[in-house]
PDB file of C-alpha atoms in Angstrom:
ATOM      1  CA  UNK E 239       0.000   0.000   0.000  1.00 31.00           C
ATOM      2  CA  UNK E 240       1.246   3.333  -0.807  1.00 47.00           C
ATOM      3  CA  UNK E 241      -0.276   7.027   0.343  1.00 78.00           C
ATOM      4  CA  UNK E 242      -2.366   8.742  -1.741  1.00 87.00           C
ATOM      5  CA  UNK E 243       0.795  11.791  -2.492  1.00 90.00           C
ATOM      6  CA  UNK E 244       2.317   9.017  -3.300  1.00 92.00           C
ATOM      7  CA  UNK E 245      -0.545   7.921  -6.189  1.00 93.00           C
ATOM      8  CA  UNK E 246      -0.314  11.927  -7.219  1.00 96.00           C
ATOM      9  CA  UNK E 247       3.560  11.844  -8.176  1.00 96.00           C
ATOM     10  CA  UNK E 248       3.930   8.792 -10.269  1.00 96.00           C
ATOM     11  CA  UNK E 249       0.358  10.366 -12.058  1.00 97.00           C
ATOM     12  CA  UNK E 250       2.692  13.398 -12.686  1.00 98.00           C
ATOM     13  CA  UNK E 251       5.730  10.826 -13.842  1.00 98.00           C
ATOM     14  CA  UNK E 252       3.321   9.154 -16.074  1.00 98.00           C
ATOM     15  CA  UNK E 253       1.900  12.235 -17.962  1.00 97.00           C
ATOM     16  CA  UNK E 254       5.869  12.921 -18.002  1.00 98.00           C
ATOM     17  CA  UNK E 255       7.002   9.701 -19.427  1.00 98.00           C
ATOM     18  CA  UNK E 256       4.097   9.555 -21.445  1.00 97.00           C
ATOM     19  CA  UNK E 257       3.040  12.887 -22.396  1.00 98.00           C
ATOM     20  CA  UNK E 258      -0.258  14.629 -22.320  1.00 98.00           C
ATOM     21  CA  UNK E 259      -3.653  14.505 -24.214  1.00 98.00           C
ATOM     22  CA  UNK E 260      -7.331  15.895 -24.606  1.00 98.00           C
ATOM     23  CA  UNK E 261     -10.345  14.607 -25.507  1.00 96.00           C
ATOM     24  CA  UNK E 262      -9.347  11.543 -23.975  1.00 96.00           C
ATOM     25  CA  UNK E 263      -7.814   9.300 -20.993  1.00 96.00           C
ATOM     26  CA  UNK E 264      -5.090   7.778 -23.687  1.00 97.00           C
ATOM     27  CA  UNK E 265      -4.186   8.658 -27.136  1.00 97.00           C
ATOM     28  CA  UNK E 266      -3.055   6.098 -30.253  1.00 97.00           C
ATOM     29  CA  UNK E 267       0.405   7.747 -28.686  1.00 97.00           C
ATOM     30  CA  UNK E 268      -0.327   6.392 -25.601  1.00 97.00           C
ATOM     31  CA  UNK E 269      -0.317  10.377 -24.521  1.00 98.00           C
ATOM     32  CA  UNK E 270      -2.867  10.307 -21.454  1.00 98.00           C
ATOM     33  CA  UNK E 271      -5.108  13.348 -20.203  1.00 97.00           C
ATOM     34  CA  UNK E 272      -4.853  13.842 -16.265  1.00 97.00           C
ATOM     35  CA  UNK E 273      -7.706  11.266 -15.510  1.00 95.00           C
ATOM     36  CA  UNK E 274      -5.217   8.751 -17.740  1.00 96.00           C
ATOM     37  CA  UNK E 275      -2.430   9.139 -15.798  1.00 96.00           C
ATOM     38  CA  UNK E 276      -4.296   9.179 -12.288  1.00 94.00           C
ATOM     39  CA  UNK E 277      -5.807   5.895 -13.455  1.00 93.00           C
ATOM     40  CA  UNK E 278      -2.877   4.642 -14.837  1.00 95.00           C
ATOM     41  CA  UNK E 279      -0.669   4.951 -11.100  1.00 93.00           C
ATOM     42  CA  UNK E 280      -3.618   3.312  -9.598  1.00 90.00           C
ATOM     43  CA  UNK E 281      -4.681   0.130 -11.737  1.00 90.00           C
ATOM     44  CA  UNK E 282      -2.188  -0.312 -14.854  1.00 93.00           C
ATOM     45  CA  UNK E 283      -4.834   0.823 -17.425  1.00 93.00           C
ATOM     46  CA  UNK E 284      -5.267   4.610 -18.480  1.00 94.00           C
ATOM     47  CA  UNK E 285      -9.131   3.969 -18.536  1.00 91.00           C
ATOM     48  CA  UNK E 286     -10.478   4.205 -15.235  1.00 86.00           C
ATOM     49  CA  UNK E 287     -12.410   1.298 -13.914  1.00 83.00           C
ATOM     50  CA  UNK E 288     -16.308   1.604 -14.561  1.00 85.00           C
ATOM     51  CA  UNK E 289     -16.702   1.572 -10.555  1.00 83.00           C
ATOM     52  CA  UNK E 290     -14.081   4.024  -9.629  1.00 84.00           C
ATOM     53  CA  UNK E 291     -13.240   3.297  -5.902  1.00 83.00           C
ATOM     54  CA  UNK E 292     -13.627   4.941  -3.004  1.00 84.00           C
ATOM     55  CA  UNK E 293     -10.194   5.877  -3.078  1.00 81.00           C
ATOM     56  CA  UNK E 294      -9.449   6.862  -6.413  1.00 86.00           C
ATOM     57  CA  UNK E 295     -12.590   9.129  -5.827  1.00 87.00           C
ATOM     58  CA  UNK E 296     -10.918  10.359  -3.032  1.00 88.00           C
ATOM     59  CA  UNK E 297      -8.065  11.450  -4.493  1.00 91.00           C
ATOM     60  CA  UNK E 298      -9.822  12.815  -7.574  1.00 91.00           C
ATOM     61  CA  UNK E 299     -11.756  15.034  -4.660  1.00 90.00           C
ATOM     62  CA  UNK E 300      -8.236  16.207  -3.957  1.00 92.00           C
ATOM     63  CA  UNK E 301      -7.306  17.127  -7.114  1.00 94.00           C
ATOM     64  CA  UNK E 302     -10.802  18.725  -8.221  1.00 92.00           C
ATOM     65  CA  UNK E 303      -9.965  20.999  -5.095  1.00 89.00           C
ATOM     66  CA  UNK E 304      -6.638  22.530  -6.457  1.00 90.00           C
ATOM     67  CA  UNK E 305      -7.628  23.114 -10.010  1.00 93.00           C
ATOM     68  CA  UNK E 306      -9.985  25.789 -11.743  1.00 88.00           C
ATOM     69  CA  UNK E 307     -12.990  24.312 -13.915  1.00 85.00           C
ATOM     70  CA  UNK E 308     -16.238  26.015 -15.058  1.00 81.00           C
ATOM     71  CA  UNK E 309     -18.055  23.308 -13.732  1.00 80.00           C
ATOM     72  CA  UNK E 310     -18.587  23.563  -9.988  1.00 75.00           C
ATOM     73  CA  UNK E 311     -22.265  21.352  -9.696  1.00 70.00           C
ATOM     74  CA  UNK E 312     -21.097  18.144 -11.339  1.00 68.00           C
ATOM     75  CA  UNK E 313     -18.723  15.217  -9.734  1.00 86.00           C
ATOM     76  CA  UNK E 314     -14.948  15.407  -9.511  1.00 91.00           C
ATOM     77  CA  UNK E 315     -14.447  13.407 -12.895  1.00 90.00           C
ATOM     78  CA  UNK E 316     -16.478  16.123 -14.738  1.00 91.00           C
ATOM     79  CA  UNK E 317     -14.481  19.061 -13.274  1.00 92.00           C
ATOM     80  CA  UNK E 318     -11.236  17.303 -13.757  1.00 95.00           C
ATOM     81  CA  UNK E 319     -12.326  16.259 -17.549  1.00 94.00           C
ATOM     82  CA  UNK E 320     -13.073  19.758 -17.990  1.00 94.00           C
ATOM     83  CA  UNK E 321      -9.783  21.495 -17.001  1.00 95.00           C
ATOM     84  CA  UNK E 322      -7.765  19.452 -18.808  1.00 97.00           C
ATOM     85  CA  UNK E 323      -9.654  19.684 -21.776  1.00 97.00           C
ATOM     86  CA  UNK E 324      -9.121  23.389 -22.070  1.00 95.00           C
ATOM     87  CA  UNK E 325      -7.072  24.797 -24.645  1.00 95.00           C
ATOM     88  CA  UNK E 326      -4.853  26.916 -21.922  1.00 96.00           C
ATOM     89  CA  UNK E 327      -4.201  23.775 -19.391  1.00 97.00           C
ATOM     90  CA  UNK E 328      -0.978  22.058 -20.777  1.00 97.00           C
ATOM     91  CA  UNK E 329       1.002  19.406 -19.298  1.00 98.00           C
ATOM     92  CA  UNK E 330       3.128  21.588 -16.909  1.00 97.00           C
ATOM     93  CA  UNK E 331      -0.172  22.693 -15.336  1.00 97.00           C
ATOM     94  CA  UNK E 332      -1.174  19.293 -14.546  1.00 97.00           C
ATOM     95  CA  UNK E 333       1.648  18.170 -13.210  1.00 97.00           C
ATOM     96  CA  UNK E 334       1.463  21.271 -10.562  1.00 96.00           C
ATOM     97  CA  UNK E 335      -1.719  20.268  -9.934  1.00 96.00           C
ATOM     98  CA  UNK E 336      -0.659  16.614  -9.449  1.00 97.00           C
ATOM     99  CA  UNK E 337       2.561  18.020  -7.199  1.00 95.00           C
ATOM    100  CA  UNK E 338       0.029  20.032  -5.448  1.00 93.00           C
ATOM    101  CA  UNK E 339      -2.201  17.447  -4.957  1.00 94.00           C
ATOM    102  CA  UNK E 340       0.491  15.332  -3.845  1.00 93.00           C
ATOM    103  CA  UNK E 341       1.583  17.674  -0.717  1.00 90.00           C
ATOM    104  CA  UNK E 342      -1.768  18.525   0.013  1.00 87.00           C
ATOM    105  CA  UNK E 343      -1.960  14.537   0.677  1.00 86.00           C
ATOM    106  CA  UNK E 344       0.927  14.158   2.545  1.00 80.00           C
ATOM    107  CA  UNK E 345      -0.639  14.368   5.964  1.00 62.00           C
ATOM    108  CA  UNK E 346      -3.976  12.331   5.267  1.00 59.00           C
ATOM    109  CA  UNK E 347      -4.077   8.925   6.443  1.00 50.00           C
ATOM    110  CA  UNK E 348      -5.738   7.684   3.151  1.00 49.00           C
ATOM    111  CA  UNK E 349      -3.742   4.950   1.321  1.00 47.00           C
ATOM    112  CA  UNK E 350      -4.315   3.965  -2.564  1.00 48.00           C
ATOM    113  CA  UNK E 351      -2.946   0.662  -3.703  1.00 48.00           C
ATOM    114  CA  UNK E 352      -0.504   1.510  -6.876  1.00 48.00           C
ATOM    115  CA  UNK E 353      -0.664  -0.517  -9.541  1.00 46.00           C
ATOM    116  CA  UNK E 354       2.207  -2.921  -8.967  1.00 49.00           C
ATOM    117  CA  UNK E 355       3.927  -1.900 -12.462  1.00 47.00           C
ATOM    118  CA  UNK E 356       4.005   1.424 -10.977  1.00 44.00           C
ATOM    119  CA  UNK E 357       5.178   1.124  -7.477  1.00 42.00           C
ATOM    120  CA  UNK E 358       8.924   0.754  -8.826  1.00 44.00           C
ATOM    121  CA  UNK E 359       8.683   4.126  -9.905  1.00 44.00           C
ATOM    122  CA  UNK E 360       7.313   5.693  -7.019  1.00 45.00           C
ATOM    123  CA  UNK E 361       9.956   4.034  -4.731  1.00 43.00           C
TER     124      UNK E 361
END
């Protein structure tokens, strides 16, 4: 098990590694969008699962909190879908928000398994 700050910096390596993408969680690049590479670090696959746990909805909470989306009455995943897609919010911007994210988490005693491909590079 590894904290949730944890799950926030290898999203940030991935979209690194990877690069970043709108319009959808992975590209035919294999660019992700921030909801990718969040649900790449926690289960393997960029697509998030259709039953996003409690965890991963946790941490999306977290992020939703530190970013700036036009849409404040719909859940997390909306919001987060939303900033990304913008044309302004590039890949440095998510990966603040992801670093953010990540020390905003530091404290919290909330722990999100990492997908065990990715816990080498969070180590």
């Amino acid at each position: 098990m590894t904290a949730t700050s944890d799950l926030f910096r290898q999203a940030a390596q991935i979209l690194r590694d990877q690069g970043h993408t709108k319009g959808a969680y992975v590209d035919p690049d294999g660019r992700v969008c921030a909801l990718g590479a969040l649900s790449t670090a926690a289960t393997g696959n960029p697509i998030p699962p259709e039953t996003i746990t409690p965890g991963i909805l946790a941490a999306m909470g977290i992020l939703a909190a530190r970013i700036d989306s036009n849409i404040v009455d719909e859940d997390d995943l909306e919001r987060i879908a939303d900033w990304n897609d913008r044309r302004s919010t590039t890949a440095k911007n998510v990966i603040a928000a992801f670093q953010a994210a990540a020390e905003a988490a530091q404290d919290t005693a909330d722990v999100i398994p990492l997908h065990p491909a990715s816990q080498a590079v969070a180590a």
